[in-house]
Tab-separated table of C-alpha atoms and ligand atoms in Angstrom:
chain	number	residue	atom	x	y	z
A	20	UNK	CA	42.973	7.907	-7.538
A	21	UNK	CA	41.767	10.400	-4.482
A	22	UNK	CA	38.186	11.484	-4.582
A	23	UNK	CA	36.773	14.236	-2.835
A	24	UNK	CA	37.018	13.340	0.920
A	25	UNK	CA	33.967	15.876	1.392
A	26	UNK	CA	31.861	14.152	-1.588
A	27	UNK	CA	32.149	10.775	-0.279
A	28	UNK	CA	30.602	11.576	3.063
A	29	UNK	CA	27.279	11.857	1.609
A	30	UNK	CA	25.193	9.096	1.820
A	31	UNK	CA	22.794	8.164	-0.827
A	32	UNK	CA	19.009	9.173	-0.145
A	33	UNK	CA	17.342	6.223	1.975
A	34	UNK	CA	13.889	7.244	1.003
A	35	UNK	CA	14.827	6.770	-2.672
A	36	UNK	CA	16.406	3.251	-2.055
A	37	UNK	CA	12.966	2.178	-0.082
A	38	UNK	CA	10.723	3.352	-2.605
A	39	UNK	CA	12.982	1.740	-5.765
A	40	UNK	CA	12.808	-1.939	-3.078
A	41	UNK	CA	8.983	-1.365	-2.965
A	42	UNK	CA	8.784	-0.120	-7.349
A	43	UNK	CA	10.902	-3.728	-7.952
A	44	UNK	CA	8.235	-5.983	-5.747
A	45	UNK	CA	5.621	-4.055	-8.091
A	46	UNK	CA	7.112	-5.045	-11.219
A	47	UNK	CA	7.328	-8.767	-9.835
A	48	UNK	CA	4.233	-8.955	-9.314
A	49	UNK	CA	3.672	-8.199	-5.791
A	50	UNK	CA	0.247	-6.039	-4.624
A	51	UNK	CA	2.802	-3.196	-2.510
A	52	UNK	CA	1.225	-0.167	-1.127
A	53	UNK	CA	3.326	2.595	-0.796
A	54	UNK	CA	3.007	5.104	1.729
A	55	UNK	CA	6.345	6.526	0.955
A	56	UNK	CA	5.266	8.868	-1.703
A	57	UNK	CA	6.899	12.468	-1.576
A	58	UNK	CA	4.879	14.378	-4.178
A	59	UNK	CA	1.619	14.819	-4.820
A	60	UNK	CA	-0.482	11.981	-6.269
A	61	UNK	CA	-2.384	14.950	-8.613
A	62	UNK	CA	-1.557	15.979	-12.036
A	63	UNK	CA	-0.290	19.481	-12.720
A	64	UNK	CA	-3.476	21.339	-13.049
A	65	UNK	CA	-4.480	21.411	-17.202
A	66	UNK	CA	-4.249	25.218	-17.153
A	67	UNK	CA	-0.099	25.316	-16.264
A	68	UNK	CA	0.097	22.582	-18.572
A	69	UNK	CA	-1.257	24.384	-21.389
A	70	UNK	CA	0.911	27.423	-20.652
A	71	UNK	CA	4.132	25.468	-21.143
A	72	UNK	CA	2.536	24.058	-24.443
A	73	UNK	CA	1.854	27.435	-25.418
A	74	UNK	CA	5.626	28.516	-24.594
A	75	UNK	CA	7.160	25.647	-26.591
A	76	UNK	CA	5.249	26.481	-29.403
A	77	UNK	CA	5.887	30.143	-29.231
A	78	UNK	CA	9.673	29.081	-29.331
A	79	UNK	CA	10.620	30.186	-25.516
A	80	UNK	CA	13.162	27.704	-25.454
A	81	UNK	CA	16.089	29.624	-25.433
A	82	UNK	CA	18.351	31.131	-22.587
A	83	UNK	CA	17.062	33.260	-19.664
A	84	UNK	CA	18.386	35.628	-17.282
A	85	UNK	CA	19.853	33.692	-14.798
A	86	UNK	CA	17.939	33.818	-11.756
A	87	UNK	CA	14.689	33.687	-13.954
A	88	UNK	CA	12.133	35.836	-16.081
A	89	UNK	CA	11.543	39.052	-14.550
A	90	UNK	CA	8.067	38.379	-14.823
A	91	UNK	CA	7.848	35.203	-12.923
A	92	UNK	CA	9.751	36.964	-9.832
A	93	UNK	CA	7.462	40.149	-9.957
A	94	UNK	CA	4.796	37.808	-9.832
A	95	UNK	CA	6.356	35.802	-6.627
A	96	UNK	CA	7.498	39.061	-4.942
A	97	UNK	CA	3.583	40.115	-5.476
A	98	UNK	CA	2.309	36.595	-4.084
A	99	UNK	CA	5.109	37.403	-0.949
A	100	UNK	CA	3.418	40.687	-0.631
A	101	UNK	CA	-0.076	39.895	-0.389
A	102	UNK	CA	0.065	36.132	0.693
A	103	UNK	CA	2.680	36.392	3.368
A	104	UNK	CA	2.723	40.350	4.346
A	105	UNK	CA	6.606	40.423	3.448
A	106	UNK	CA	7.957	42.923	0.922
A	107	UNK	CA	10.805	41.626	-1.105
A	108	UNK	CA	11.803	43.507	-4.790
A	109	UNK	CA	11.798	41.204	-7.312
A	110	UNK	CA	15.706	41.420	-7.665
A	111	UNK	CA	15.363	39.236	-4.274
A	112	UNK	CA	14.320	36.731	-5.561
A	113	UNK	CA	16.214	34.196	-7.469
A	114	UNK	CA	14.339	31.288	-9.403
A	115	UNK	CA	16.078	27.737	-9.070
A	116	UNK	CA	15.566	24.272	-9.798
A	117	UNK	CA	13.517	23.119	-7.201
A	118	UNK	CA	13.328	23.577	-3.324
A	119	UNK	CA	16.384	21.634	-2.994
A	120	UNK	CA	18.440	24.013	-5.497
A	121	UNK	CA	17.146	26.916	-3.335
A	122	UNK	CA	18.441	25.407	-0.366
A	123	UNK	CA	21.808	24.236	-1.579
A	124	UNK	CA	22.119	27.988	-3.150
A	125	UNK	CA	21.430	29.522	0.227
A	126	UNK	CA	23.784	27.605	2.661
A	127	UNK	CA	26.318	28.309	-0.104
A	128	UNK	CA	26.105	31.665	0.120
A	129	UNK	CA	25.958	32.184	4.062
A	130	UNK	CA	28.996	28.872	4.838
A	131	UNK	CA	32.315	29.151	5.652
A	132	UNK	CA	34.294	26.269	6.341
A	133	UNK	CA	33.115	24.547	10.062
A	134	UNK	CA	30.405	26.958	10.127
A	135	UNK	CA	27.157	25.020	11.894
A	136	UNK	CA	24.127	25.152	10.972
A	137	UNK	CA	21.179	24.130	13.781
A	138	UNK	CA	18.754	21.340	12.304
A	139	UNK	CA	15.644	20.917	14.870
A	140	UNK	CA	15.102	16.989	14.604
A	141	UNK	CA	13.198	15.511	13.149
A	142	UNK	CA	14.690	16.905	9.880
A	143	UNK	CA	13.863	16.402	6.017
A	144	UNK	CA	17.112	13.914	5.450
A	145	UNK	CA	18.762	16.272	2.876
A	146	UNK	CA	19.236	19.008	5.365
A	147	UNK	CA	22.350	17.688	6.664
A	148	UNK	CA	23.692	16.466	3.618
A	149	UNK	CA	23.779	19.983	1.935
A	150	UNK	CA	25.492	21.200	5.073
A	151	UNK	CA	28.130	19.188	4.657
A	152	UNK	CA	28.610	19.905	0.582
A	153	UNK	CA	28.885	23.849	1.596
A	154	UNK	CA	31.524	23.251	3.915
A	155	UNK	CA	29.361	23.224	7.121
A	156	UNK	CA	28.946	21.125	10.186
A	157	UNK	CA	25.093	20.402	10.830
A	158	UNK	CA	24.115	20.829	14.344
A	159	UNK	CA	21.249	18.020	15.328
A	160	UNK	CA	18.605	19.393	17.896
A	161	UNK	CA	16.374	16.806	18.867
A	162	UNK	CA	12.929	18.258	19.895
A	163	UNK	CA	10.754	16.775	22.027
A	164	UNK	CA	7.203	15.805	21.799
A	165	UNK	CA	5.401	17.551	24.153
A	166	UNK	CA	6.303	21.309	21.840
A	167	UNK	CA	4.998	19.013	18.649
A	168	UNK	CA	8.845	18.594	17.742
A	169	UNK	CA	9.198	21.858	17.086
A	170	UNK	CA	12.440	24.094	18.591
A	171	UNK	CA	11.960	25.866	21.848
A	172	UNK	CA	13.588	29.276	22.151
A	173	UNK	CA	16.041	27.296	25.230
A	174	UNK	CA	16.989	24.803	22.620
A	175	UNK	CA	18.109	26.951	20.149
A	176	UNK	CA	19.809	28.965	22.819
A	177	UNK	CA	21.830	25.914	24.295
A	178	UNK	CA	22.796	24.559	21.056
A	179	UNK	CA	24.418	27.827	19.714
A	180	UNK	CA	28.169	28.362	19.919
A	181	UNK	CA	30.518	30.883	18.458
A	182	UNK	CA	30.451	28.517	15.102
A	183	UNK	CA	26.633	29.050	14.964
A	184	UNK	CA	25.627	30.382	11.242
A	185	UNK	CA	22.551	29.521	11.106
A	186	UNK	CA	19.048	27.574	11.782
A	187	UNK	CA	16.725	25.947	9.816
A	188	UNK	CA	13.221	26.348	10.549
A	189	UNK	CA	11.223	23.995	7.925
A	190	UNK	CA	7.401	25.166	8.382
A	191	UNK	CA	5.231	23.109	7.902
A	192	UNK	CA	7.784	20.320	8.611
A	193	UNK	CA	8.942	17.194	7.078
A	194	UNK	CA	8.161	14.465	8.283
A	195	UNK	CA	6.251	15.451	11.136
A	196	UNK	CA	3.745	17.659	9.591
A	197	UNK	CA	3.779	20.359	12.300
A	198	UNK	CA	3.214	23.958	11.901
A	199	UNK	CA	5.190	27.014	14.184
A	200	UNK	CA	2.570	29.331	15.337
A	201	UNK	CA	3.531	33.028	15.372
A	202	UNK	CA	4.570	33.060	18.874
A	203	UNK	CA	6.903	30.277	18.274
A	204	UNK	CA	8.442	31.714	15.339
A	205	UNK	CA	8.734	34.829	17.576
A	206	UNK	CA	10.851	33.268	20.305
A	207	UNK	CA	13.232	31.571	17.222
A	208	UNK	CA	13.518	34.949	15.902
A	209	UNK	CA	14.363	36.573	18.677
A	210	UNK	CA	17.468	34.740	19.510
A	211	UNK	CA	18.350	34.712	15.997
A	212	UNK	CA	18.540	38.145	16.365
A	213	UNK	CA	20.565	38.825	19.251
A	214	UNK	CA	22.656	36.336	18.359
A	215	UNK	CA	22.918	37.498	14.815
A	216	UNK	CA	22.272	33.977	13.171
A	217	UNK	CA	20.735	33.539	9.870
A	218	UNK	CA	17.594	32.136	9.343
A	219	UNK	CA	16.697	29.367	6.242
A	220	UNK	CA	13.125	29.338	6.022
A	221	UNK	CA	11.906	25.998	4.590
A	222	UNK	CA	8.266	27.101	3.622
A	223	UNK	CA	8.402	24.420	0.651
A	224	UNK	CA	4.634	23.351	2.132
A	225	UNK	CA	3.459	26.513	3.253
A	226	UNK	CA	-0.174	25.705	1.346
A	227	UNK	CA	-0.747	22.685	2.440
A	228	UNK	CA	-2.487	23.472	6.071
A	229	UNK	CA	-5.414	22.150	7.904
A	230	UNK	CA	-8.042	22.293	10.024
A	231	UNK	CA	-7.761	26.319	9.227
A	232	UNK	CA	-3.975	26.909	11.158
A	233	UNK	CA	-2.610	29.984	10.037
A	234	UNK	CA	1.004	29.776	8.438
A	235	UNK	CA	3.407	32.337	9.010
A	236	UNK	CA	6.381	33.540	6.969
A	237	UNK	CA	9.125	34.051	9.507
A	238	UNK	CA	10.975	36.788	7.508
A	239	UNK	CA	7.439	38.732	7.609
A	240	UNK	CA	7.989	39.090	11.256
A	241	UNK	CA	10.038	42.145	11.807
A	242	UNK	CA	12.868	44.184	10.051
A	243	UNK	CA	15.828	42.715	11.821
A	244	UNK	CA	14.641	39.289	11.470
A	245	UNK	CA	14.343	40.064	7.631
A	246	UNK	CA	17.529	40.872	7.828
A	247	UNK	CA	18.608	37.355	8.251
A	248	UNK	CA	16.383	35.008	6.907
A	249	UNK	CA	16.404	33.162	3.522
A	250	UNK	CA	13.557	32.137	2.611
A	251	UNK	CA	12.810	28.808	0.563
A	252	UNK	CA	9.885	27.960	-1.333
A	253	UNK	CA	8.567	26.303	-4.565
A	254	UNK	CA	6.302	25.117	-6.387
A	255	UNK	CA	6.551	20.985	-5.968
A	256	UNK	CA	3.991	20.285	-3.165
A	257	UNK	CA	1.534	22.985	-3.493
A	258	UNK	CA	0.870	22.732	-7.279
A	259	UNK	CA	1.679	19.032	-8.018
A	260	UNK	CA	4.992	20.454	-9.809
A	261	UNK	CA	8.065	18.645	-8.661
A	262	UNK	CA	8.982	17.244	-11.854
A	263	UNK	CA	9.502	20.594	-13.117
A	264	UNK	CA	11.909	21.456	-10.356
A	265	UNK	CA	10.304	25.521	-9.864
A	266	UNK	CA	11.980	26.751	-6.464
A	267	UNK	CA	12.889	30.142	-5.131
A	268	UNK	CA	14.787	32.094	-2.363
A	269	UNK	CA	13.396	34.799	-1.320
A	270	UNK	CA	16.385	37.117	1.238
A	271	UNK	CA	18.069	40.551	1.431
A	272	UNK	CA	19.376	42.301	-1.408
A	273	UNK	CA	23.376	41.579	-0.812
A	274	UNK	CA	22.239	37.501	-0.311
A	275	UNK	CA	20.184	37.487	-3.401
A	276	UNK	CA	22.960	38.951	-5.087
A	277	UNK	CA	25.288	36.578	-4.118
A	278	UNK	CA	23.215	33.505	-4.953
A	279	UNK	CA	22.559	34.785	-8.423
A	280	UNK	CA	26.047	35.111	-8.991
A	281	UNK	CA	26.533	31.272	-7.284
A	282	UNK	CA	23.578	30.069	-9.989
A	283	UNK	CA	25.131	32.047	-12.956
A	284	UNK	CA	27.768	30.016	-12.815
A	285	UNK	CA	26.902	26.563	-11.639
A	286	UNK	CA	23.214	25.829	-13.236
A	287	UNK	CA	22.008	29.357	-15.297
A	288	UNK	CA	18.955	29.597	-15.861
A	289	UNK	CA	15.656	26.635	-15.026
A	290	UNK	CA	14.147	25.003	-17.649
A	291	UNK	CA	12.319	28.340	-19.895
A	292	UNK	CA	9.234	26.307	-20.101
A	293	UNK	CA	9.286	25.817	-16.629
A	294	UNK	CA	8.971	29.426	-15.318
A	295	UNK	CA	6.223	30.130	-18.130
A	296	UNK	CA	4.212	27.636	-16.241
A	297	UNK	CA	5.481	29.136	-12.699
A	298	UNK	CA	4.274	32.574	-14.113
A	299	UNK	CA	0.834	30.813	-14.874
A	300	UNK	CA	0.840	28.755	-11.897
A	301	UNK	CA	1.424	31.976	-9.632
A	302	UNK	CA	-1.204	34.518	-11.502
A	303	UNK	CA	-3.976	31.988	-12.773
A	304	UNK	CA	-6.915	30.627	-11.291
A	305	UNK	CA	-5.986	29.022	-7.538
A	306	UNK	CA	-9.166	26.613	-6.594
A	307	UNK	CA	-6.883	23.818	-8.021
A	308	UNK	CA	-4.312	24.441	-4.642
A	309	UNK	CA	-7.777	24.590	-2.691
A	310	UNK	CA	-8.952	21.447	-4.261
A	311	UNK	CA	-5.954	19.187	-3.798
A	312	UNK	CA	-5.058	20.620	0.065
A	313	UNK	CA	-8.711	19.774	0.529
A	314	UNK	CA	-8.519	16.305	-0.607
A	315	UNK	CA	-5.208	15.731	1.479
A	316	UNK	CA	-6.938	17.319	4.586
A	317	UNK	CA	-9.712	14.627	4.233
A	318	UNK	CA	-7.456	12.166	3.582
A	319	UNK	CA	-4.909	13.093	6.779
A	320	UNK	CA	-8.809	13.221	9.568
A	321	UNK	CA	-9.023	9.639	8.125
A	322	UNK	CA	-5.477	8.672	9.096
A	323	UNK	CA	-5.625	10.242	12.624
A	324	UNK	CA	-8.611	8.385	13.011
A	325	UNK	CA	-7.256	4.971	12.023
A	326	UNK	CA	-4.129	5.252	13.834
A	327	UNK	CA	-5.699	6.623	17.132
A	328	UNK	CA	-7.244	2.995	17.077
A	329	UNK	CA	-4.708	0.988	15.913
A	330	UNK	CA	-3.140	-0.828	19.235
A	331	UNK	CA	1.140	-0.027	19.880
A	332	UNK	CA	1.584	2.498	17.282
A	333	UNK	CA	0.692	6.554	18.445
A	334	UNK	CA	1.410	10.037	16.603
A	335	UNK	CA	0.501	13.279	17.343
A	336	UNK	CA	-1.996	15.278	14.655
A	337	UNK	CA	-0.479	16.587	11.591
A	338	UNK	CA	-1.164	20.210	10.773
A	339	UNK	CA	-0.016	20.647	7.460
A	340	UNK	CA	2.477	19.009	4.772
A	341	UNK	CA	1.361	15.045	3.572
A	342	UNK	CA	2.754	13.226	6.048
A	343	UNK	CA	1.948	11.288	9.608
A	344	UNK	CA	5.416	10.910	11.887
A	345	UNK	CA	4.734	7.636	13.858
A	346	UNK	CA	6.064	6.579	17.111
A	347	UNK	CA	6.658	2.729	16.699
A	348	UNK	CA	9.050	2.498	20.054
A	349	UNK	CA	6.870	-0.476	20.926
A	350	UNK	CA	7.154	-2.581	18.567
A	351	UNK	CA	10.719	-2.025	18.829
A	352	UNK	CA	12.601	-5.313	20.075
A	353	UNK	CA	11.233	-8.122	18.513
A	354	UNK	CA	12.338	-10.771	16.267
A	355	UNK	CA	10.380	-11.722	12.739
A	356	UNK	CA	10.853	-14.226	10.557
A	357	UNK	CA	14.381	-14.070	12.522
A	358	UNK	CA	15.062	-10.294	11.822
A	359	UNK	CA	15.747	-8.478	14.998
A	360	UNK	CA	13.585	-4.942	15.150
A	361	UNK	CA	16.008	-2.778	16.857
A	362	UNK	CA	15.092	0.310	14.932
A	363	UNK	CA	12.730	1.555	11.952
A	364	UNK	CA	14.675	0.282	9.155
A	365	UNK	CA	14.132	-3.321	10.252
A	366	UNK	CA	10.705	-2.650	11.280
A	367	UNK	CA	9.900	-1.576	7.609
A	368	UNK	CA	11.793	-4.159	6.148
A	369	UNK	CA	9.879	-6.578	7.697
A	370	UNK	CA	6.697	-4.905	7.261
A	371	UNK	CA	7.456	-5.111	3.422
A	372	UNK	CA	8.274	-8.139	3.213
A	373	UNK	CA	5.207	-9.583	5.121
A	374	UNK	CA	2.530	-7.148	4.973
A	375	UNK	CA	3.234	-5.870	1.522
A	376	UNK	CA	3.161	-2.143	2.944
A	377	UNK	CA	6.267	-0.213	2.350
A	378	UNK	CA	6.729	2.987	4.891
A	379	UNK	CA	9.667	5.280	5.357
A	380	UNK	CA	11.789	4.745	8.405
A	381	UNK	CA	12.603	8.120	10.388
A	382	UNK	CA	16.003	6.272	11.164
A	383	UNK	CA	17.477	9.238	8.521
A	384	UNK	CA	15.307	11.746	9.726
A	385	UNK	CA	16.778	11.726	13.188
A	386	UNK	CA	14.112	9.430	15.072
A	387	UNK	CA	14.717	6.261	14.782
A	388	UNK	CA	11.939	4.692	16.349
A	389	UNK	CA	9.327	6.302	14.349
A	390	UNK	CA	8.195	5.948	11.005
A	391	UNK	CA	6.431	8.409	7.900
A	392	UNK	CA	3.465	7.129	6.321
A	393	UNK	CA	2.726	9.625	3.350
A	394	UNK	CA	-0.644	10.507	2.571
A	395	UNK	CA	-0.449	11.171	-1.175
A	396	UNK	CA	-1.898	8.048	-2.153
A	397	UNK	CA	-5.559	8.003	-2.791
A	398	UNK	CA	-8.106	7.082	0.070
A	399	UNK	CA	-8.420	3.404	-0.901
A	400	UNK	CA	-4.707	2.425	-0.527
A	401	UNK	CA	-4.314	4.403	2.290
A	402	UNK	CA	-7.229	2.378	3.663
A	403	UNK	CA	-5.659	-0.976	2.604
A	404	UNK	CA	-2.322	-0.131	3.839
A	405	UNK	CA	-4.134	0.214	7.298
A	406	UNK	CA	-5.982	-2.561	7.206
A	407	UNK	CA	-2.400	-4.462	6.756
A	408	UNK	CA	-0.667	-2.573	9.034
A	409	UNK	CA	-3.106	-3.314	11.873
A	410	UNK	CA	-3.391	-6.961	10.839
A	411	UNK	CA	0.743	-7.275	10.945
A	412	UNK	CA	0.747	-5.506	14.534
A	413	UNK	CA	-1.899	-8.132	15.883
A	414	UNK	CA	-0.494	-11.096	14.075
A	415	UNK	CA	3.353	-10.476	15.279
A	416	UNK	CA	2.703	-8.321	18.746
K	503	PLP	N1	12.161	20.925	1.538
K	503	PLP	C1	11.460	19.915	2.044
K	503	PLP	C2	11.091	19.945	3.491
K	503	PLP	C3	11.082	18.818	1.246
K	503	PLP	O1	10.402	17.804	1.774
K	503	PLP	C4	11.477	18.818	-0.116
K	503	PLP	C5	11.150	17.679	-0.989
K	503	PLP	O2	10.827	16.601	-0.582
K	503	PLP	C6	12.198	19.902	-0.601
K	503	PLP	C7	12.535	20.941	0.242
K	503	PLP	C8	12.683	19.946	-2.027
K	503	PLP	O3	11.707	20.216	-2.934
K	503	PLP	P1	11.985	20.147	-4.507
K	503	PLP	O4	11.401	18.868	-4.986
K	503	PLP	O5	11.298	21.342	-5.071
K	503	PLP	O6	13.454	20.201	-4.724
């Protein structure tokens, strides 16, 4: 029997397969500290919780419109308006299931077949994947340190070709943690422009930001850059929420339109409960965002700190999201315990194995010789897992 050529090109998620190696040591037995989380160690704040209590017992359970509650996308059009200066009608937005929905909803929309779509590298691994699944060809920028990893304006520009579609800007970004200031975003959206090449606006950590940067909403920055930008946000990171899979797009009227009619088909409406709590999450109290991006902000000065002293291993400061992108290039070349290093994935394989610290390798991500330690754990693993990190470098280096 003939599967779908397209369907088996996807490769399964490597993050997932680390953190199920590092779950199976736990349940053996083994003291693992895992710095590959990619949520939020908080609960759901108790006041969203009740909210979906409330709407179970009130019987909410049934269908919904399709791209969500009116409600819940006045309310997210409103936070758009007054959080990130952008007007959008609430008919532009769409509700999904999750961040990843959103995205998989927008390239469908914009992709024809052999489209590309620009990915600035380092790149949240899915990016590609969901290319591929609409029909596109992903287009892999690498960036370069020295601009934080983030696109130059000349980058974009030499990596566009009459296939060009689109770009993805992911702001803050996964896994390096950096932020676009406005100028940058600026520069992007200028060539977008006058190139006419649509925008996807991964904002899915827009709240968590530190040391007071400002983040921007590219679509926010002008009309014609409005024009072509879909923008992709949820409610996963910033509220603790990603088991209850709350995303959005947020683009012109005509895309909107067209991704509602893509969702009414394939998925209908998210979970009813779910936007009930989105509605509450959105309009209720917000010191619980405050509180949690505070706690991650102390707990990313403590990492900088560490790792600034720890000897072969360097990164560059995070600015926002919960994660530290870190160049290992020199530990890169060594056998262990007779496993060559030649990249991350054996360098966190070993690590695992003899330190008891599982990481995730950037191999996936586009960098192969660095490595994302996540800093949604509390204070005291993340401590720990230094302490056996730095041990491991000095004992084998
Ligand atoms: N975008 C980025 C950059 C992410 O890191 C993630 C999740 O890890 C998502 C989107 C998807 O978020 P969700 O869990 O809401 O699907």
């Amino acid at each position: 029997m003939v599967l779908s050529a397209k369907a088996m090109e996807i490769t399964p998620s490597s993050t997932l397969a680390i953190t199920a190696k590092a779950k199976e040591m736990r349940a053996n037995g083994i003291d693992v500290i895992g710095f590959v989380a990619g949520e939020p160690d908080f609960d759901t704040p108790a006041h969203i919780k009740q909210s979906a209590i409330d709407a179970i017992n009130e019987g909410f359970t049934k269908y919904t419109p399709a791209s969500g509650i009116v409600e819940l996308r006045k309310a997210i059009a409103d936070k758009m308006k007054t959080e990130k200066n952008v007007n959008y009608d609430y008919t532009q937005i769409i509700v999904s299931n999750g961040g990843k929905h959103a995205l998989t909803n927008a390239f469908n929309a914009i992709l024809n077949p052999k489209d590309e779509v620009i990915i600035p590298s380092p790149f949240w691994l899915s990016y590609p994947q969901m290319v591929k699944l609409s029909d596109g060809v992903p287009v892999i920028v690498t960036t370069k340190k020295e601009n934080g990893f983030k696109i130059t304006k000349e980058e974009f520009e030499n990596a566009i070709t009459p296939k060009t579609k689109a770009i993805v800007i992911n702001n803050p970004n996964n896994p390096t943690g950096m932020v676009y200031t406005r100028k940058e975003l600026e520069d992007i959206a200028e060539v977008a422009v006058r190139k006419d090449i649509f925008i996807i606006a991964d904002d899915m950590y827009e709240k968590l930001i530190y040391d007071g940067t400002e983040h921007i909403c590219i679509s926010s920055l002008n009309e014609e850059t409005y024009k072509r930008t879909i923008v992709v946000n949820g409610l996963s990171k910033s509220y603790a929420m990603t088991g209850w899979r709350i995303g959005f797009t947020a683009a012109p009227k005509e895309i909107s339109q067209i991704i509602a009619n893509i969702q009414s088909h394939s998925a209908s409406n998210i979970n009813s409960i779910a936007q009930k709590a989105a509605y509450t999450a959105f309009t209720g109290p917000q010191e619980c965002v405050e509180e949690m991006r505070c706690e991650f902000e102390k707990r990313k000065n403590y990492m900088v700190e560490r790792i600034k002293n720890i000897d072969k291993i360097s990164m560059l400061e995070p600015k926002g999201a919960f994660y530290t992108f870190i160049n290992i290039s020199k530990l890169l070349g060594k056998t262990i315990d007779g496993v060559e290093i030649k990249g991350a994935r054996e360098f966190g394989e070993v690590l695992l194995n003899k330190a008891n610290v599982a990481i995730i390798p950037c191999t996936d991500f586009g960098f192969d010789d660095h490595i994302r330690l996540s800093y949604a754990i509390s204070l005291d693993n993340i401590k720990e897992g230094l302490d056996r990190i730095e041990k491991f470098i000095k004992e084998n280096y």
